[in-house]
PDB file of C-alpha atoms in Angstrom:
ATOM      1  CA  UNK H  23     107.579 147.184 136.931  1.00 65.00           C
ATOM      2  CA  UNK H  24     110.271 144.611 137.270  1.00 67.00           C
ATOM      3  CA  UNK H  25     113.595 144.758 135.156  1.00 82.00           C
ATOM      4  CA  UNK H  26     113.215 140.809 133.991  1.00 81.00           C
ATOM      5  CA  UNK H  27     109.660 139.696 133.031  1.00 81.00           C
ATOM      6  CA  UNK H  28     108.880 137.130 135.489  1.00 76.00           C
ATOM      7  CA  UNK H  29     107.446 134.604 132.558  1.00 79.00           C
ATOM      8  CA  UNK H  30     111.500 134.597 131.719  1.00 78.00           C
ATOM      9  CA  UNK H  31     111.408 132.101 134.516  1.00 76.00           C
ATOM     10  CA  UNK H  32     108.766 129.621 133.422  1.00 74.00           C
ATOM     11  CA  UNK H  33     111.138 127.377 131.852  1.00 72.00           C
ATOM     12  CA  UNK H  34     113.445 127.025 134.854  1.00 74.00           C
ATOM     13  CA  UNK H  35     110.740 125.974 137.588  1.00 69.00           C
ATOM     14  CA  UNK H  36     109.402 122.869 137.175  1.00 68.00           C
ATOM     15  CA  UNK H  37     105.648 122.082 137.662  1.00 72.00           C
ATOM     16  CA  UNK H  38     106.010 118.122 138.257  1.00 76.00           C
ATOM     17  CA  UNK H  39     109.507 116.454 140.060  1.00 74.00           C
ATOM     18  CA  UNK H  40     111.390 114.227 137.639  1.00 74.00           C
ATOM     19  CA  UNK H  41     111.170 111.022 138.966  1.00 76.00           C
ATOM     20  CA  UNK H  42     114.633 109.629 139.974  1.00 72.00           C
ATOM     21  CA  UNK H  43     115.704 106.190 139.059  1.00 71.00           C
ATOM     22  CA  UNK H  44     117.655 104.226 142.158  1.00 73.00           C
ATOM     23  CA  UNK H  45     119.722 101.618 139.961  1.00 74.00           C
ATOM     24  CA  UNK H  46     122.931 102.963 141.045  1.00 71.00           C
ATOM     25  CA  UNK H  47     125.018 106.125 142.167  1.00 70.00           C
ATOM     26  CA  UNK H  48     124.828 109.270 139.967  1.00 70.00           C
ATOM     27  CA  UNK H  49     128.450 108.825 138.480  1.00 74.00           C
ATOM     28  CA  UNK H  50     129.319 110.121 134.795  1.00 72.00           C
ATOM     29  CA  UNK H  51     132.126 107.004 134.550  1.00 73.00           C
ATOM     30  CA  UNK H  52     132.923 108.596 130.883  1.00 74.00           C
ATOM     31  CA  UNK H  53     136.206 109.431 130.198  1.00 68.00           C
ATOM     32  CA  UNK H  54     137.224 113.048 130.424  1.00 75.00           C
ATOM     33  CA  UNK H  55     139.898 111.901 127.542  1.00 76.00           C
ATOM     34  CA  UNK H  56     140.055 110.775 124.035  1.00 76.00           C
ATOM     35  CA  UNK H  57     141.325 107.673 124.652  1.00 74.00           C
ATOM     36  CA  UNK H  58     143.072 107.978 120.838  1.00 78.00           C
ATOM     37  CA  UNK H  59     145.301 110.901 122.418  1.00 75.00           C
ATOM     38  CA  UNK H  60     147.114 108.480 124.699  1.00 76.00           C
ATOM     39  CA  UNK H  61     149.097 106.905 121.674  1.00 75.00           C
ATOM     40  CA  UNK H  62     150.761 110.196 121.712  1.00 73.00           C
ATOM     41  CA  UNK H  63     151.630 109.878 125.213  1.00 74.00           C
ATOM     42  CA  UNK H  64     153.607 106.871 124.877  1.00 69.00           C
ATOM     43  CA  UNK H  65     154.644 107.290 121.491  1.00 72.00           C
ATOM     44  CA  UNK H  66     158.789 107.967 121.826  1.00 74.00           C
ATOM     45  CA  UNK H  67     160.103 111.646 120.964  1.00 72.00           C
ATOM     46  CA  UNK H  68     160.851 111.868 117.169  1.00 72.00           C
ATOM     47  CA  UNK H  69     163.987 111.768 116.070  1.00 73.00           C
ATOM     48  CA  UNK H  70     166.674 114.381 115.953  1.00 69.00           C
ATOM     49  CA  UNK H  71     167.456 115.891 112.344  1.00 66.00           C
ATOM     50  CA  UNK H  72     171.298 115.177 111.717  1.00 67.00           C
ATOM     51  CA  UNK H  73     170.749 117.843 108.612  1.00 65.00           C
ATOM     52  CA  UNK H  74     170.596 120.921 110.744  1.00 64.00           C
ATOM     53  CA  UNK H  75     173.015 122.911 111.912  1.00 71.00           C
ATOM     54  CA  UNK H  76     174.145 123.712 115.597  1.00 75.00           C
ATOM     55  CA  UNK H  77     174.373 127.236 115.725  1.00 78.00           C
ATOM     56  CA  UNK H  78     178.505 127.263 116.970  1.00 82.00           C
ATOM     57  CA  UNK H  79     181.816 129.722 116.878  1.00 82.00           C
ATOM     58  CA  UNK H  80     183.813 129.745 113.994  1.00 75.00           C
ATOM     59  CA  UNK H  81     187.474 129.536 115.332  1.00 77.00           C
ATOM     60  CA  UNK H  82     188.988 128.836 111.712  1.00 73.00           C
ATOM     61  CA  UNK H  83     191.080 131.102 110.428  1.00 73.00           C
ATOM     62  CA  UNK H  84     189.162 133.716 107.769  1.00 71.00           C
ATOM     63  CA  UNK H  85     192.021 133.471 105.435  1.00 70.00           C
ATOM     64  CA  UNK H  86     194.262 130.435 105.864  1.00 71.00           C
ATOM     65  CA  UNK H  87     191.038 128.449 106.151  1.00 72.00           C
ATOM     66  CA  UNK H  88     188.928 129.654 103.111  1.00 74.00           C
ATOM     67  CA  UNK H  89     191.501 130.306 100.626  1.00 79.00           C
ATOM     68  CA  UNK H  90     195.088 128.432 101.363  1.00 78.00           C
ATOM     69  CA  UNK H  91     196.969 130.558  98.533  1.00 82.00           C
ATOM     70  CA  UNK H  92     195.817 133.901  99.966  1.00 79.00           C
ATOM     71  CA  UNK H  93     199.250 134.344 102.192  1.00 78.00           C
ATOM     72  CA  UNK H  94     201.451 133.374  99.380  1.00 82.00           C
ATOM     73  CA  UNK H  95     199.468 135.933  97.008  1.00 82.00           C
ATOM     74  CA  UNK H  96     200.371 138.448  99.755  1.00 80.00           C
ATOM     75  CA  UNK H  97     203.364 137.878 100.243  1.00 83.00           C
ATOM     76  CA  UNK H  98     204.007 138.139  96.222  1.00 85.00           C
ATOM     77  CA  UNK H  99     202.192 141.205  95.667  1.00 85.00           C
ATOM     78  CA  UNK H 100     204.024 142.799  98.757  1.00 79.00           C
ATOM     79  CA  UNK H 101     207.537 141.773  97.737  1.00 65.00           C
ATOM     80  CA  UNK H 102     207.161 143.337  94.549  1.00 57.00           C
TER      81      UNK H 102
END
């Protein structure tokens, strides 16, 4: 007994050639592309954001900097 039932195969084989039409070569000339997606192409890059930050090193200095007064409160408070 065969693993695949041989009428399985009907469908596949068939009983009278398809006639073939000669008005040309056998060429799909569709495109393989939507030809919408090639505004995308040569659309230009967006524009850069100028309201987000560059990740960068802080170099000021973390008291001078963020509170001016904080040597002269220091330098008070020391003294006394």
């Amino acid at each position: 007994r065969p693993i695949v039932n041989p009428q399985a195969f009907k469908w596949i084989e068939r009983k009278e050639p398809k006639p073939r039409v000669d008005d040309g070569p056998e060429v799909d000339e569709r495109s393989y592309i939507n030809p919408n997606a090639l505004q995308y192409i040569d659309r230009p890059p967006p524009m850069k954001k100028t309201d987000v930050c560059e990740p960068e090193i802080d170099t000021r200095s973390f008291i001078l900097d963020r509170n001016p007064g904080a040597l002269a409160h220091l330098e008070r408070t020391s003294s006394n």
